[in-house]
mmCIF file of C-alpha atoms in Angstrom:
data_model
loop_
_atom_site.group_PDB
_atom_site.id
_atom_site.type_symbol
_atom_site.label_atom_id
_atom_site.label_comp_id
_atom_site.label_asym_id
_atom_site.label_seq_id
_atom_site.Cartn_x
_atom_site.Cartn_y
_atom_site.Cartn_z
ATOM 1 C CA MET A 250 89.982 94.755 97.439
ATOM 2 C CA ALA A 251 93.567 96.232 98.747
ATOM 3 C CA PHE A 252 94.183 99.698 99.493
ATOM 4 C CA SER A 253 96.848 101.629 101.096
ATOM 5 C CA LEU A 254 96.830 104.923 102.982
ATOM 6 C CA THR A 255 100.053 106.955 103.887
ATOM 7 C CA THR A 256 100.365 109.408 106.736
ATOM 8 C CA TRP A 257 103.206 112.164 106.890
ATOM 9 C CA ASN A 258 103.954 115.652 108.268
ATOM 10 C CA ILE A 259 105.818 117.013 105.654
ATOM 11 C CA ASN A 260 106.818 120.030 107.336
ATOM 12 C CA SER A 261 105.793 122.482 104.500
ATOM 13 C CA VAL A 262 104.408 120.781 101.499
ATOM 14 C CA ARG A 263 105.709 123.204 98.819
ATOM 15 C CA LEU A 264 109.228 123.160 99.982
ATOM 16 C CA ARG A 265 109.253 119.075 100.153
ATOM 17 C CA MET A 266 107.254 118.323 96.879
ATOM 18 C CA PRO A 267 110.589 116.990 95.221
ATOM 19 C CA ILE A 268 110.367 114.097 98.408
ATOM 20 C CA VAL A 269 106.657 113.827 97.976
ATOM 21 C CA GLN A 270 107.042 113.264 94.469
ATOM 22 C CA ARG A 271 109.733 110.551 95.032
ATOM 23 C CA PHE A 272 107.413 108.883 97.671
ATOM 24 C CA VAL A 273 104.613 108.431 95.730
ATOM 25 C CA GLU A 274 106.517 107.445 92.667
ATOM 26 C CA SER A 275 107.915 104.746 94.373
ATOM 27 C CA PHE A 276 105.108 103.299 96.667
ATOM 28 C CA GLN A 277 101.835 104.427 95.149
ATOM 29 C CA PRO A 278 99.416 104.579 98.014
ATOM 30 C CA ASP A 279 95.896 105.056 97.066
ATOM 31 C CA ILE A 280 95.290 107.939 99.868
ATOM 32 C CA LEU A 281 97.747 110.710 100.866
ATOM 33 C CA CYS A 282 97.417 112.420 104.637
ATOM 34 C CA LEU A 283 99.547 115.473 105.053
ATOM 35 C CA GLN A 284 100.010 117.534 108.232
ATOM 36 C CA GLU A 285 101.959 120.726 108.614
ATOM 37 C CA ILE A 286 101.319 121.529 104.756
ATOM 38 C CA LYS A 287 101.969 125.510 105.778
ATOM 39 C CA CYS A 288 100.168 126.930 103.152
ATOM 40 C CA GLN A 289 96.978 128.373 102.711
ATOM 41 C CA ASN A 290 94.143 126.488 100.399
ATOM 42 C CA HIS A 291 95.203 128.388 97.135
ATOM 43 C CA GLU A 292 98.587 127.721 97.675
ATOM 44 C CA PHE A 293 98.523 124.102 97.869
ATOM 45 C CA PRO A 294 100.547 122.411 94.795
ATOM 46 C CA MET A 295 97.007 120.912 93.353
ATOM 47 C CA ALA A 296 98.222 120.633 89.564
ATOM 48 C CA GLU A 297 101.471 118.610 91.018
ATOM 49 C CA MET A 298 99.434 116.151 93.193
ATOM 50 C CA THR A 299 96.894 115.699 90.254
ATOM 51 C CA ALA A 300 99.560 114.766 87.944
ATOM 52 C CA LEU A 301 100.648 112.449 90.462
ATOM 53 C CA GLY A 302 97.417 110.509 90.275
ATOM 54 C CA TYR A 303 95.473 111.958 92.869
ATOM 55 C CA PRO A 304 92.577 113.814 91.374
ATOM 56 C CA HIS A 305 90.592 114.209 94.361
ATOM 57 C CA ILE A 306 92.082 116.764 96.947
ATOM 58 C CA VAL A 307 90.717 118.292 100.174
ATOM 59 C CA VAL A 308 92.746 121.062 101.834
ATOM 60 C CA HIS A 309 92.297 122.461 105.179
ATOM 61 C CA GLY A 310 95.349 125.313 105.073
ATOM 62 C CA GLN A 311 96.622 128.461 106.945
ATOM 63 C CA LYS A 312 99.287 130.990 106.252
ATOM 64 C CA GLY A 313 102.731 129.705 107.622
ATOM 65 C CA TYR A 314 101.354 127.232 110.159
ATOM 66 C CA HIS A 315 99.770 124.269 110.800
ATOM 67 C CA GLY A 316 97.524 123.013 107.869
ATOM 68 C CA VAL A 317 96.176 119.421 106.570
ATOM 69 C CA ALA A 318 95.249 117.861 103.499
ATOM 70 C CA ILE A 319 93.953 114.583 101.927
ATOM 71 C CA ALA A 320 94.622 113.559 98.247
ATOM 72 C CA SER A 321 93.050 110.391 96.937
ATOM 73 C CA ARG A 322 92.802 108.304 93.904
ATOM 74 C CA PHE A 323 88.996 107.639 94.353
ATOM 75 C CA PRO A 324 86.129 110.186 95.353
ATOM 76 C CA LEU A 325 86.472 111.764 98.703
ATOM 77 C CA THR A 326 82.832 113.171 99.873
ATOM 78 C CA GLU A 327 81.624 115.234 103.100
ATOM 79 C CA ASP A 328 84.521 117.480 103.719
ATOM 80 C CA HIS A 329 84.264 118.300 107.500
ATOM 81 C CA ARG A 330 86.758 120.619 109.401
ATOM 82 C CA GLN A 331 86.851 120.936 113.145
ATOM 83 C CA ASP A 332 87.864 123.948 114.906
ATOM 84 C CA TYR A 333 89.173 121.925 117.956
ATOM 85 C CA CYS A 334 89.266 124.765 120.861
ATOM 86 C CA GLY A 335 87.777 127.435 118.494
ATOM 87 C CA VAL A 336 91.061 129.043 117.605
ATOM 88 C CA GLY A 337 91.074 129.091 114.106
ATOM 89 C CA ASP A 338 93.784 126.604 113.566
ATOM 90 C CA SER A 339 93.728 124.115 110.703
ATOM 91 C CA ARG A 340 94.544 121.326 112.359
ATOM 92 C CA HIS A 341 92.014 118.826 111.523
ATOM 93 C CA ILE A 342 89.875 117.658 108.315
ATOM 94 C CA SER A 343 87.795 114.630 107.768
ATOM 95 C CA VAL A 344 86.199 112.804 104.806
ATOM 96 C CA ILE A 345 84.167 109.906 103.631
ATOM 97 C CA PHE A 346 85.248 107.429 100.977
ATOM 98 C CA GLU A 347 83.977 104.150 99.846
ATOM 99 C CA ARG A 348 86.275 100.853 99.431
ATOM 100 C CA GLY A 349 85.573 97.299 99.195
ATOM 101 C CA GLY A 350 81.903 97.879 99.808
ATOM 102 C CA LYS A 351 82.789 99.740 102.954
ATOM 103 C CA ARG A 352 81.663 103.282 103.676
ATOM 104 C CA ILE A 353 84.643 104.685 105.991
ATOM 105 C CA ARG A 354 85.457 108.072 107.498
ATOM 106 C CA LEU A 355 88.861 109.552 107.494
ATOM 107 C CA HIS A 356 90.127 111.812 110.084
ATOM 108 C CA ASN A 357 93.418 113.796 109.231
ATOM 109 C CA PHE A 358 94.737 115.279 112.503
ATOM 110 C CA TYR A 359 97.984 117.476 113.424
ATOM 111 C CA VAL A 360 97.776 117.914 117.296
ATOM 112 C CA PRO A 361 99.648 120.834 118.869
ATOM 113 C CA ALA A 362 103.466 120.095 119.535
ATOM 114 C CA GLY A 363 102.806 121.954 122.804
ATOM 115 C CA GLY A 364 106.186 124.042 123.262
ATOM 116 C CA ASP A 365 109.045 123.133 125.466
ATOM 117 C CA GLU A 366 107.617 123.450 128.981
ATOM 118 C CA PRO A 367 105.245 120.693 130.125
ATOM 119 C CA ASP A 368 103.471 123.119 132.913
ATOM 120 C CA ARG A 369 100.302 124.861 131.459
ATOM 121 C CA ASN A 370 100.922 127.586 133.948
ATOM 122 C CA VAL A 371 103.908 128.881 132.782
ATOM 123 C CA ASN A 372 103.464 127.575 128.895
ATOM 124 C CA PRO A 373 99.880 128.368 127.169
ATOM 125 C CA LYS A 374 101.203 126.102 124.267
ATOM 126 C CA PHE A 375 101.168 123.233 126.561
ATOM 127 C CA GLY A 376 98.006 123.859 128.135
ATOM 128 C CA HIS A 377 96.343 124.167 124.362
ATOM 129 C CA LYS A 378 97.627 120.624 123.553
ATOM 130 C CA LEU A 379 95.796 119.133 126.564
ATOM 131 C CA ASP A 380 92.792 121.144 125.843
ATOM 132 C CA PHE A 381 92.614 119.706 122.135
ATOM 133 C CA LEU A 382 93.301 116.430 123.714
ATOM 134 C CA GLU A 383 90.206 116.621 125.884
ATOM 135 C CA GLU A 384 88.211 117.771 122.976
ATOM 136 C CA MET A 385 89.366 114.696 121.060
ATOM 137 C CA LYS A 386 87.965 112.306 123.707
ATOM 138 C CA ALA A 387 84.445 113.106 122.470
ATOM 139 C CA LEU A 388 85.516 111.415 118.861
ATOM 140 C CA SER A 389 83.999 107.975 118.462
ATOM 141 C CA ALA A 390 84.930 105.628 116.016
ATOM 142 C CA SER A 391 81.546 104.251 116.131
ATOM 143 C CA ALA A 392 79.981 107.696 116.022
ATOM 144 C CA GLU A 393 78.301 107.160 112.188
ATOM 145 C CA ALA A 394 75.984 104.260 111.886
ATOM 146 C CA GLY A 395 77.114 101.998 108.844
ATOM 147 C CA THR A 396 80.362 103.719 108.627
ATOM 148 C CA SER A 397 83.656 102.564 109.476
ATOM 149 C CA ALA A 398 86.511 104.975 110.860
ATOM 150 C CA ILE A 399 90.392 105.703 110.245
ATOM 151 C CA LEU A 400 92.166 108.149 112.312
ATOM 152 C CA VAL A 401 95.524 109.158 111.008
ATOM 153 C CA GLY A 402 98.188 111.876 111.735
ATOM 154 C CA ASP A 403 100.983 113.735 113.607
ATOM 155 C CA LEU A 404 99.522 113.366 117.277
ATOM 156 C CA ASN A 405 102.654 114.755 118.841
ATOM 157 C CA ILE A 406 102.512 112.242 121.354
ATOM 158 C CA ALA A 407 104.689 108.835 121.861
ATOM 159 C CA PRO A 408 102.430 107.290 124.536
ATOM 160 C CA LEU A 409 103.704 104.129 124.920
ATOM 161 C CA GLU A 410 107.122 103.562 126.899
ATOM 162 C CA ASN A 411 108.929 101.917 123.788
ATOM 163 C CA ASP A 412 107.279 104.711 121.715
ATOM 164 C CA VAL A 413 110.351 106.625 122.768
ATOM 165 C CA TRP A 414 114.213 106.032 122.842
ATOM 166 C CA SER A 415 114.321 106.399 126.836
ATOM 167 C CA HIS A 416 111.172 106.288 128.788
ATOM 168 C CA LYS A 417 112.919 107.581 131.855
ATOM 169 C CA GLN A 418 114.764 110.390 130.330
ATOM 170 C CA LEU A 419 111.523 111.702 128.285
ATOM 171 C CA LEU A 420 109.258 111.317 130.903
ATOM 172 C CA LYS A 421 109.628 115.355 131.490
ATOM 173 C CA ILE A 422 109.987 115.750 127.715
ATOM 174 C CA VAL A 423 106.886 117.424 126.199
ATOM 175 C CA SER A 424 105.349 114.502 123.639
ATOM 176 C CA HIS A 425 106.132 111.838 126.444
ATOM 177 C CA THR A 426 104.816 113.342 129.948
ATOM 178 C CA PRO A 427 102.403 111.442 131.840
ATOM 179 C CA VAL A 428 99.480 113.629 131.359
ATOM 180 C CA GLU A 429 99.693 113.261 127.555
ATOM 181 C CA THR A 430 100.340 109.839 127.382
ATOM 182 C CA GLU A 431 97.462 109.087 129.596
ATOM 183 C CA GLY A 432 95.110 111.731 127.519
ATOM 184 C CA LEU A 433 95.866 110.192 124.243
ATOM 185 C CA THR A 434 95.163 106.553 126.021
ATOM 186 C CA GLN A 435 91.930 107.973 127.113
ATOM 187 C CA VAL A 436 91.467 109.342 123.701
ATOM 188 C CA ILE A 437 91.836 105.749 122.228
ATOM 189 C CA ARG A 438 89.599 103.950 124.809
ATOM 190 C CA ARG A 439 87.074 106.373 125.158
ATOM 191 C CA GLY A 440 86.564 106.463 121.295
ATOM 192 C CA GLY A 441 86.848 102.583 120.956
ATOM 193 C CA TRP A 442 90.008 103.182 118.693
ATOM 194 C CA VAL A 443 92.315 100.032 117.520
ATOM 195 C CA ASP A 444 95.995 101.308 117.460
ATOM 196 C CA LEU A 445 96.762 99.545 114.597
ATOM 197 C CA MET A 446 100.515 99.870 114.449
ATOM 198 C CA ARG A 447 100.647 98.386 117.949
ATOM 199 C CA GLU A 448 98.316 95.644 116.791
ATOM 200 C CA LEU A 449 101.167 94.672 114.471
ATOM 201 C CA VAL A 450 104.306 95.392 116.578
ATOM 202 C CA PRO A 451 104.167 94.466 120.215
ATOM 203 C CA ALA A 452 104.577 97.121 122.690
ATOM 204 C CA SER A 453 107.688 95.364 124.284
ATOM 205 C CA GLU A 454 109.140 96.689 120.655
ATOM 206 C CA LYS A 455 110.845 99.781 119.873
ATOM 207 C CA LEU A 456 108.657 101.906 117.065
ATOM 208 C CA TYR A 457 109.665 105.726 115.781
ATOM 209 C CA THR A 458 108.252 107.891 113.200
ATOM 210 C CA TRP A 459 110.001 110.704 114.129
ATOM 211 C CA TRP A 460 113.632 112.012 114.445
ATOM 212 C CA SER A 461 114.889 115.480 115.308
ATOM 213 C CA TYR A 462 116.416 117.548 113.346
ATOM 214 C CA ARG A 463 118.775 118.400 116.056
ATOM 215 C CA ALA A 464 120.711 115.184 115.812
ATOM 216 C CA LYS A 465 123.724 115.407 113.782
ATOM 217 C CA ASP A 466 123.474 111.763 113.242
ATOM 218 C CA TRP A 467 120.177 111.032 113.541
ATOM 219 C CA ASP A 468 120.251 107.540 111.949
ATOM 220 C CA ALA A 469 123.170 106.428 114.452
ATOM 221 C CA ALA A 470 121.670 107.997 117.436
ATOM 222 C CA ASP A 471 118.707 106.579 116.854
ATOM 223 C CA ARG A 472 116.764 108.878 119.459
ATOM 224 C CA GLY A 473 113.287 108.425 117.636
ATOM 225 C CA ARG A 474 109.675 108.760 119.004
ATOM 226 C CA ARG A 475 106.430 107.495 117.539
ATOM 227 C CA LEU A 476 104.385 110.751 117.109
ATOM 228 C CA ASP A 477 102.460 109.458 114.013
ATOM 229 C CA HIS A 478 99.664 107.156 114.082
ATOM 230 C CA ILE A 479 97.025 105.091 112.470
ATOM 231 C CA TRP A 480 93.739 103.892 114.205
ATOM 232 C CA SER A 481 90.701 102.704 113.114
ATOM 233 C CA SER A 482 87.412 101.332 114.090
ATOM 234 C CA PRO A 483 87.404 97.569 115.568
ATOM 235 C CA ASP A 484 85.762 96.357 112.353
ATOM 236 C CA LEU A 485 88.616 97.172 110.022
ATOM 237 C CA ARG A 486 91.048 95.363 112.192
ATOM 238 C CA PRO A 487 90.585 91.816 110.315
ATOM 239 C CA ALA A 488 91.226 93.816 106.841
ATOM 240 C CA LEU A 489 94.780 95.051 108.170
ATOM 241 C CA GLN A 490 97.846 93.563 106.440
ATOM 242 C CA ARG A 491 100.731 95.628 107.170
ATOM 243 C CA ILE A 492 102.329 98.788 108.075
ATOM 244 C CA ASP A 493 105.318 100.523 106.639
ATOM 245 C CA ILE A 494 107.373 102.849 108.312
ATOM 246 C CA LEU A 495 109.829 104.173 105.492
ATOM 247 C CA ARG A 496 112.712 105.412 107.828
ATOM 248 C CA GLU A 497 114.886 106.029 104.838
ATOM 249 C CA ALA A 498 112.857 108.952 103.954
ATOM 250 C CA ARG A 499 114.065 110.793 107.059
ATOM 251 C CA GLY A 500 117.738 111.006 105.224
ATOM 252 C CA TRP A 501 116.548 112.054 101.625
ATOM 253 C CA ASP A 502 117.784 115.365 100.625
ATOM 254 C CA LYS A 503 115.825 118.253 102.712
ATOM 255 C CA PRO A 504 113.597 115.919 104.530
ATOM 256 C CA SER A 505 110.833 116.150 106.975
ATOM 257 C CA ASP A 506 111.796 114.999 110.451
ATOM 258 C CA HIS A 507 108.626 112.674 110.188
ATOM 259 C CA ALA A 508 108.774 109.471 108.017
ATOM 260 C CA PRO A 509 106.083 108.705 105.761
ATOM 261 C CA VAL A 510 103.693 105.933 107.555
ATOM 262 C CA THR A 511 101.944 103.531 105.263
ATOM 263 C CA VAL A 512 98.952 101.198 106.232
ATOM 264 C CA HIS A 513 97.798 98.476 103.847
ATOM 265 C CA PHE A 514 94.196 97.002 104.327
ATOM 266 C CA ASP A 515 92.289 94.044 102.193
ATOM 267 C CA LEU A 516 88.747 94.570 102.443
#
């Protein structure tokens, strides 16, 4: 049984509903995981999403900032929201769905960006990001018996050398500093996660999902980073078919700076 799942930092879901609609109508993922929705739960465009074919929606919103949501064509249960670092931010949501005879826990994350200065002593935002990562290390892909797991989201870290346009030039830039990349690698290893994007694209090849708004010609410059991720428990690896990064969406009218990333499974 085939199914597809898209993760997309939409950078304000209400502002960018036109491109959400354009994407969904063209690519029809079964589940859509959004980050940085920037709205409260009651402000989420429920009617519009339902009209697009997603009657099952779980939202963890926040006024003006952060926020994550999951919209699905099939039922979602066990809505869970983890308050990482205990500061009340809406940065995580998880649900259960069933497909192909499997019970699957789906986590949707929006990890803190961390500000501009990679020093927690002068930049509390960076310290918050590191503390968030530390708590994520306790998240296991095999935490629930008889349940597979998928973790997606904007994790705001490009962990490998070829996840950024220049490893050397970005070593002191937030999202690719050694303390961040090592931290995310430990989250994967301790949790027993499989980095599905790098299962299909060798670590020797460049792979990006984000291009800065600051670049006048982002496409030509191609100074990207892989900030968006799709991981799974090992038992789902054999079902992995392909992963698509819709780079062209970065050039749509009023785009997010992230491209939607879609994983296809056949269970």
